[in-house]
Amino acid sequence: MKVLHIDSSALGSHSVSRGLTAAIVAELVREQPGAEVTYRDLAAQPIPHWSPVADAADPAAVLGSAVLEEFLAADVIVIGAPMYNFSVPSALKAWIDRVAVAGKTFHYTANGPEGLAKGKRVVIASSRGGFYGQGTAAQSFDFQEPYLRAVLGFLGITDVEFVRAEGVNVSADHKTEALKTAQASIGVAIRKAA
């Protein structure tokens, strides 16, 4: 099994999503001891935002190709996706723009677009300072999880699990409880993804 581990939080050691992705990957490796893990830190080594490149030797094109190949080679993708201003960090959006490539991960047909990345599994560590889940007053502000489900589905990936820590900035006690709940859900997500 090949695992692609993606972190996108800018908070370094203070990041909730980074702690969760590390725990998810550790559990995956425990479940599948021969798993090969590729790690990419989008905050420490940002990917330039997409722009047209005429020369395949351009550093941005070379990096884009490497990022795409990592994605294509992975069986399981673990993504740290904190909520920033109701959506995902721009670093994660830049990565998505490098893996959503016509002819590689999707193509257009007479019946509409078709995802070409079928068969992959994704586990997303979602962290949020407030409460945006189903039934909350701020649910309509959640452009994080619906966006991730939509873009992954567009690429043909429908096996998506969320490990969620919500309300981590409400209070220290609530952060502790949110992390405990998220940690407890990792085993379920891993069994579905393994």
PDB file of N, CA, C and O in Angstrom, residues 75-125:
ATOM      1  N   ASP A  75      -2.302   4.855  -3.076  1.00  0.00           N
ATOM      2  CA  ASP A  75      -3.534   4.094  -2.868  1.00  0.00           C
ATOM      3  C   ASP A  75      -4.429   4.807  -1.864  1.00  0.00           C
ATOM      4  O   ASP A  75      -5.646   4.850  -2.004  1.00  0.00           O
ATOM      5  N   VAL A  76      -3.788   5.344  -0.803  1.00  0.00           N
ATOM      6  CA  VAL A  76      -4.490   6.070   0.251  1.00  0.00           C
ATOM      7  C   VAL A  76      -3.837   7.440   0.390  1.00  0.00           C
ATOM      8  O   VAL A  76      -2.609   7.551   0.422  1.00  0.00           O
ATOM      9  N   ILE A  77      -4.663   8.464   0.474  1.00  0.00           N
ATOM     10  CA  ILE A  77      -4.171   9.828   0.626  1.00  0.00           C
ATOM     11  C   ILE A  77      -4.724  10.373   1.935  1.00  0.00           C
ATOM     12  O   ILE A  77      -5.933  10.342   2.168  1.00  0.00           O
ATOM     13  N   VAL A  78      -3.831  10.841   2.796  1.00  0.00           N
ATOM     14  CA  VAL A  78      -4.207  11.438   4.077  1.00  0.00           C
ATOM     15  C   VAL A  78      -3.939  12.930   3.960  1.00  0.00           C
ATOM     16  O   VAL A  78      -2.799  13.340   3.719  1.00  0.00           O
ATOM     17  N   ILE A  79      -4.981  13.724   4.120  1.00  0.00           N
ATOM     18  CA  ILE A  79      -4.875  15.170   3.915  1.00  0.00           C
ATOM     19  C   ILE A  79      -5.227  15.904   5.200  1.00  0.00           C
ATOM     20  O   ILE A  79      -6.313  15.724   5.745  1.00  0.00           O
ATOM     21  N   GLY A  80      -4.315  16.752   5.654  1.00  0.00           N
ATOM     22  CA  GLY A  80      -4.603  17.668   6.755  1.00  0.00           C
ATOM     23  C   GLY A  80      -5.223  18.925   6.176  1.00  0.00           C
ATOM     24  O   GLY A  80      -4.577  19.640   5.421  1.00  0.00           O
ATOM     25  N   ALA A  81      -6.488  19.158   6.521  1.00  0.00           N
ATOM     26  CA  ALA A  81      -7.235  20.275   5.926  1.00  0.00           C
ATOM     27  C   ALA A  81      -7.904  21.110   7.015  1.00  0.00           C
ATOM     28  O   ALA A  81      -9.079  20.919   7.316  1.00  0.00           O
ATOM     29  N   PRO A  82      -7.151  22.037   7.612  1.00  0.00           N
ATOM     30  CA  PRO A  82      -7.804  22.933   8.560  1.00  0.00           C
ATOM     31  C   PRO A  82      -8.739  23.889   7.823  1.00  0.00           C
ATOM     32  O   PRO A  82      -8.543  24.147   6.636  1.00  0.00           O
ATOM     33  N   MET A  83      -9.755  24.363   8.537  1.00  0.00           N
ATOM     34  CA  MET A  83     -10.646  25.356   7.932  1.00  0.00           C
ATOM     35  C   MET A  83     -10.017  26.733   8.121  1.00  0.00           C
ATOM     36  O   MET A  83      -9.752  27.149   9.245  1.00  0.00           O
ATOM     37  N   TYR A  84      -9.760  27.413   7.010  1.00  0.00           N
ATOM     38  CA  TYR A  84      -9.284  28.794   7.027  1.00  0.00           C
ATOM     39  C   TYR A  84     -10.352  29.638   6.361  1.00  0.00           C
ATOM     40  O   TYR A  84     -10.636  29.453   5.168  1.00  0.00           O
ATOM     41  N   ASN A  85     -10.940  30.553   7.089  1.00  0.00           N
ATOM     42  CA  ASN A  85     -11.947  31.465   6.541  1.00  0.00           C
ATOM     43  C   ASN A  85     -13.009  30.716   5.743  1.00  0.00           C
ATOM     44  O   ASN A  85     -13.311  31.056   4.604  1.00  0.00           O
ATOM     45  N   PHE A  86     -13.541  29.676   6.350  1.00  0.00           N
ATOM     46  CA  PHE A  86     -14.648  28.871   5.839  1.00  0.00           C
ATOM     47  C   PHE A  86     -14.273  27.897   4.734  1.00  0.00           C
ATOM     48  O   PHE A  86     -15.126  27.186   4.221  1.00  0.00           O
ATOM     49  N   SER A  87     -13.009  27.831   4.339  1.00  0.00           N
ATOM     50  CA  SER A  87     -12.594  26.944   3.258  1.00  0.00           C
ATOM     51  C   SER A  87     -11.277  26.261   3.623  1.00  0.00           C
ATOM     52  O   SER A  87     -10.978  26.084   4.794  1.00  0.00           O
ATOM     53  N   VAL A  88     -10.494  25.899   2.620  1.00  0.00           N
ATOM     54  CA  VAL A  88      -9.213  25.223   2.833  1.00  0.00           C
ATOM     55  C   VAL A  88      -8.079  26.236   2.696  1.00  0.00           C
ATOM     56  O   VAL A  88      -8.247  27.275   2.064  1.00  0.00           O
ATOM     57  N   PRO A  89      -6.908  25.951   3.265  1.00  0.00           N
ATOM     58  CA  PRO A  89      -5.762  26.847   3.073  1.00  0.00           C
ATOM     59  C   PRO A  89      -5.411  26.974   1.590  1.00  0.00           C
ATOM     60  O   PRO A  89      -5.567  26.016   0.820  1.00  0.00           O
ATOM     61  N   SER A  90      -4.919  28.135   1.207  1.00  0.00           N
ATOM     62  CA  SER A  90      -4.557  28.331  -0.202  1.00  0.00           C
ATOM     63  C   SER A  90      -3.450  27.372  -0.621  1.00  0.00           C
ATOM     64  O   SER A  90      -3.384  26.987  -1.794  1.00  0.00           O
ATOM     65  N   ALA A  91      -2.608  26.947   0.320  1.00  0.00           N
ATOM     66  CA  ALA A  91      -1.552  25.977  -0.009  1.00  0.00           C
ATOM     67  C   ALA A  91      -2.166  24.653  -0.457  1.00  0.00           C
ATOM     68  O   ALA A  91      -1.660  24.005  -1.381  1.00  0.00           O
ATOM     69  N   LEU A  92      -3.255  24.252   0.186  1.00  0.00           N
ATOM     70  CA  LEU A  92      -3.934  23.013  -0.211  1.00  0.00           C
ATOM     71  C   LEU A  92      -4.634  23.201  -1.556  1.00  0.00           C
ATOM     72  O   LEU A  92      -4.614  22.304  -2.406  1.00  0.00           O
ATOM     73  N   LYS A  93      -5.204  24.368  -1.785  1.00  0.00           N
ATOM     74  CA  LYS A  93      -5.838  24.651  -3.079  1.00  0.00           C
ATOM     75  C   LYS A  93      -4.793  24.594  -4.195  1.00  0.00           C
ATOM     76  O   LYS A  93      -5.055  24.058  -5.279  1.00  0.00           O
ATOM     77  N   ALA A  94      -3.582  25.105  -3.943  1.00  0.00           N
ATOM     78  CA  ALA A  94      -2.513  25.043  -4.951  1.00  0.00           C
ATOM     79  C   ALA A  94      -2.168  23.591  -5.272  1.00  0.00           C
ATOM     80  O   ALA A  94      -1.924  23.245  -6.431  1.00  0.00           O
ATOM     81  N   TRP A  95      -2.154  22.728  -4.248  1.00  0.00           N
ATOM     82  CA  TRP A  95      -1.882  21.297  -4.472  1.00  0.00           C
ATOM     83  C   TRP A  95      -3.000  20.670  -5.297  1.00  0.00           C
ATOM     84  O   TRP A  95      -2.746  19.926  -6.252  1.00  0.00           O
ATOM     85  N   ILE A  96      -4.241  20.983  -4.946  1.00  0.00           N
ATOM     86  CA  ILE A  96      -5.387  20.445  -5.684  1.00  0.00           C
ATOM     87  C   ILE A  96      -5.305  20.847  -7.154  1.00  0.00           C
ATOM     88  O   ILE A  96      -5.561  20.038  -8.047  1.00  0.00           O
ATOM     89  N   ASP A  97      -4.914  22.088  -7.408  1.00  0.00           N
ATOM     90  CA  ASP A  97      -4.793  22.552  -8.792  1.00  0.00           C
ATOM     91  C   ASP A  97      -3.723  21.788  -9.564  1.00  0.00           C
ATOM     92  O   ASP A  97      -3.781  21.717 -10.794  1.00  0.00           O
ATOM     93  N   ARG A  98      -2.753  21.210  -8.879  1.00  0.00           N
ATOM     94  CA  ARG A  98      -1.702  20.429  -9.541  1.00  0.00           C
ATOM     95  C   ARG A  98      -2.102  18.971  -9.756  1.00  0.00           C
ATOM     96  O   ARG A  98      -1.511  18.287 -10.587  1.00  0.00           O
ATOM     97  N   VAL A  99      -3.101  18.488  -8.995  1.00  0.00           N
ATOM     98  CA  VAL A  99      -3.527  17.093  -9.183  1.00  0.00           C
ATOM     99  C   VAL A  99      -4.825  16.986  -9.986  1.00  0.00           C
ATOM    100  O   VAL A  99      -5.147  15.905 -10.472  1.00  0.00           O
ATOM    101  N   ALA A 100      -5.540  18.082 -10.142  1.00  0.00           N
ATOM    102  CA  ALA A 100      -6.749  18.090 -10.986  1.00  0.00           C
ATOM    103  C   ALA A 100      -6.319  18.463 -12.397  1.00  0.00           C
ATOM    104  O   ALA A 100      -6.324  19.631 -12.779  1.00  0.00           O
ATOM    105  N   VAL A 101      -5.907  17.455 -13.154  1.00  0.00           N
ATOM    106  CA  VAL A 101      -5.315  17.681 -14.475  1.00  0.00           C
ATOM    107  C   VAL A 101      -6.118  16.926 -15.529  1.00  0.00           C
ATOM    108  O   VAL A 101      -6.229  15.693 -15.477  1.00  0.00           O
ATOM    109  N   ALA A 102      -6.658  17.683 -16.469  1.00  0.00           N
ATOM    110  CA  ALA A 102      -7.428  17.068 -17.557  1.00  0.00           C
ATOM    111  C   ALA A 102      -6.557  16.055 -18.298  1.00  0.00           C
ATOM    112  O   ALA A 102      -5.394  16.311 -18.599  1.00  0.00           O
ATOM    113  N   GLY A 103      -7.132  14.899 -18.555  1.00  0.00           N
ATOM    114  CA  GLY A 103      -6.415  13.835 -19.258  1.00  0.00           C
ATOM    115  C   GLY A 103      -5.622  12.932 -18.336  1.00  0.00           C
ATOM    116  O   GLY A 103      -5.192  11.855 -18.743  1.00  0.00           O
ATOM    117  N   LYS A 104      -5.407  13.354 -17.086  1.00  0.00           N
ATOM    118  CA  LYS A 104      -4.656  12.548 -16.107  1.00  0.00           C
ATOM    119  C   LYS A 104      -5.555  12.077 -14.970  1.00  0.00           C
ATOM    120  O   LYS A 104      -5.543  10.902 -14.618  1.00  0.00           O
ATOM    121  N   THR A 105      -6.294  12.995 -14.354  1.00  0.00           N
ATOM    122  CA  THR A 105      -7.150  12.627 -13.224  1.00  0.00           C
ATOM    123  C   THR A 105      -8.638  12.824 -13.530  1.00  0.00           C
ATOM    124  O   THR A 105      -9.484  12.445 -12.740  1.00  0.00           O
ATOM    125  N   PHE A 106      -8.943  13.422 -14.668  1.00  0.00           N
ATOM    126  CA  PHE A 106     -10.333  13.517 -15.149  1.00  0.00           C
ATOM    127  C   PHE A 106     -10.283  13.801 -16.643  1.00  0.00           C
ATOM    128  O   PHE A 106      -9.251  14.200 -17.186  1.00  0.00           O
ATOM    129  N   HIS A 107     -11.395  13.543 -17.309  1.00  0.00           N
ATOM    130  CA  HIS A 107     -11.534  13.948 -18.706  1.00  0.00           C
ATOM    131  C   HIS A 107     -12.990  14.244 -18.989  1.00  0.00           C
ATOM    132  O   HIS A 107     -13.887  13.871 -18.235  1.00  0.00           O
ATOM    133  N   TYR A 108     -13.185  14.962 -20.074  1.00  0.00           N
ATOM    134  CA  TYR A 108     -14.537  15.333 -20.471  1.00  0.00           C
ATOM    135  C   TYR A 108     -15.040  14.346 -21.511  1.00  0.00           C
ATOM    136  O   TYR A 108     -14.294  13.925 -22.393  1.00  0.00           O
ATOM    137  N   THR A 109     -16.302  13.972 -21.378  1.00  0.00           N
ATOM    138  CA  THR A 109     -16.942  13.066 -22.327  1.00  0.00           C
ATOM    139  C   THR A 109     -18.216  13.728 -22.827  1.00  0.00           C
ATOM    140  O   THR A 109     -18.623  14.783 -22.329  1.00  0.00           O
ATOM    141  N   ALA A 110     -18.871  13.080 -23.773  1.00  0.00           N
ATOM    142  CA  ALA A 110     -20.136  13.598 -24.283  1.00  0.00           C
ATOM    143  C   ALA A 110     -21.197  13.639 -23.181  1.00  0.00           C
ATOM    144  O   ALA A 110     -22.142  14.421 -23.241  1.00  0.00           O
ATOM    145  N   ASN A 111     -21.011  12.810 -22.153  1.00  0.00           N
ATOM    146  CA  ASN A 111     -21.959  12.765 -21.030  1.00  0.00           C
ATOM    147  C   ASN A 111     -21.499  13.596 -19.842  1.00  0.00           C
ATOM    148  O   ASN A 111     -22.063  13.498 -18.765  1.00  0.00           O
ATOM    149  N   GLY A 112     -20.451  14.384 -20.019  1.00  0.00           N
ATOM    150  CA  GLY A 112     -19.944  15.213 -18.935  1.00  0.00           C
ATOM    151  C   GLY A 112     -18.594  14.709 -18.448  1.00  0.00           C
ATOM    152  O   GLY A 112     -18.037  13.748 -18.985  1.00  0.00           O
ATOM    153  N   PRO A 113     -18.047  15.348 -17.401  1.00  0.00           N
ATOM    154  CA  PRO A 113     -16.728  14.964 -16.923  1.00  0.00           C
ATOM    155  C   PRO A 113     -16.736  13.587 -16.255  1.00  0.00           C
ATOM    156  O   PRO A 113     -17.745  13.163 -15.691  1.00  0.00           O
ATOM    157  N   GLU A 114     -15.599  12.901 -16.356  1.00  0.00           N
ATOM    158  CA  GLU A 114     -15.434  11.594 -15.717  1.00  0.00           C
ATOM    159  C   GLU A 114     -14.112  11.595 -14.968  1.00  0.00           C
ATOM    160  O   GLU A 114     -13.063  11.942 -15.528  1.00  0.00           O
ATOM    161  N   GLY A 115     -14.153  11.204 -13.692  1.00  0.00           N
ATOM    162  CA  GLY A 115     -12.947  11.106 -12.890  1.00  0.00           C
ATOM    163  C   GLY A 115     -12.130   9.894 -13.280  1.00  0.00           C
ATOM    164  O   GLY A 115     -12.684   8.825 -13.549  1.00  0.00           O
ATOM    165  N   LEU A 116     -10.809  10.041 -13.302  1.00  0.00           N
ATOM    166  CA  LEU A 116      -9.909   8.955 -13.689  1.00  0.00           C
ATOM    167  C   LEU A 116      -9.096   8.428 -12.503  1.00  0.00           C
ATOM    168  O   LEU A 116      -8.263   7.548 -12.683  1.00  0.00           O
ATOM    169  N   ALA A 117      -9.343   8.960 -11.308  1.00  0.00           N
ATOM    170  CA  ALA A 117      -8.572   8.559 -10.123  1.00  0.00           C
ATOM    171  C   ALA A 117      -9.374   7.599  -9.246  1.00  0.00           C
ATOM    172  O   ALA A 117      -9.202   7.564  -8.028  1.00  0.00           O
ATOM    173  N   LYS A 118     -10.217   6.819  -9.873  1.00  0.00           N
ATOM    174  CA  LYS A 118     -11.071   5.878  -9.133  1.00  0.00           C
ATOM    175  C   LYS A 118     -10.227   4.858  -8.372  1.00  0.00           C
ATOM    176  O   LYS A 118      -9.118   4.541  -8.774  1.00  0.00           O
ATOM    177  N   GLY A 119     -10.783   4.361  -7.271  1.00  0.00           N
ATOM    178  CA  GLY A 119     -10.114   3.312  -6.508  1.00  0.00           C
ATOM    179  C   GLY A 119      -9.222   3.826  -5.390  1.00  0.00           C
ATOM    180  O   GLY A 119      -8.765   3.049  -4.567  1.00  0.00           O
ATOM    181  N   LYS A 120      -8.974   5.115  -5.356  1.00  0.00           N
ATOM    182  CA  LYS A 120      -8.168   5.679  -4.273  1.00  0.00           C
ATOM    183  C   LYS A 120      -9.061   5.930  -3.061  1.00  0.00           C
ATOM    184  O   LYS A 120     -10.254   6.139  -3.196  1.00  0.00           O
ATOM    185  N   ARG A 121      -8.430   5.923  -1.904  1.00  0.00           N
ATOM    186  CA  ARG A 121      -9.144   6.232  -0.664  1.00  0.00           C
ATOM    187  C   ARG A 121      -8.512   7.457  -0.044  1.00  0.00           C
ATOM    188  O   ARG A 121      -7.289   7.616  -0.084  1.00  0.00           O
ATOM    189  N   VAL A 122      -9.337   8.322   0.521  1.00  0.00           N
ATOM    190  CA  VAL A 122      -8.842   9.551   1.129  1.00  0.00           C
ATOM    191  C   VAL A 122      -9.377   9.650   2.553  1.00  0.00           C
ATOM    192  O   VAL A 122     -10.558   9.419   2.800  1.00  0.00           O
ATOM    193  N   VAL A 123      -8.465   9.986   3.478  1.00  0.00           N
ATOM    194  CA  VAL A 123      -8.837  10.284   4.862  1.00  0.00           C
ATOM    195  C   VAL A 123      -8.414  11.726   5.103  1.00  0.00           C
ATOM    196  O   VAL A 123      -7.246  12.070   4.928  1.00  0.00           O
ATOM    197  N   ILE A 124      -9.364  12.558   5.497  1.00  0.00           N
ATOM    198  CA  ILE A 124      -9.101  13.980   5.697  1.00  0.00           C
ATOM    199  C   ILE A 124      -9.197  14.311   7.179  1.00  0.00           C
ATOM    200  O   ILE A 124     -10.211  14.039   7.822  1.00  0.00           O
ATOM    201  N   ALA A 125      -8.124  14.913   7.704  1.00  0.00           N
ATOM    202  CA  ALA A 125      -8.122  15.436   9.067  1.00  0.00           C
ATOM    203  C   ALA A 125      -8.612  16.874   8.990  1.00  0.00           C
ATOM    204  O   ALA A 125      -7.914  17.757   8.498  1.00  0.00           O
TER     205      ALA A 125
END
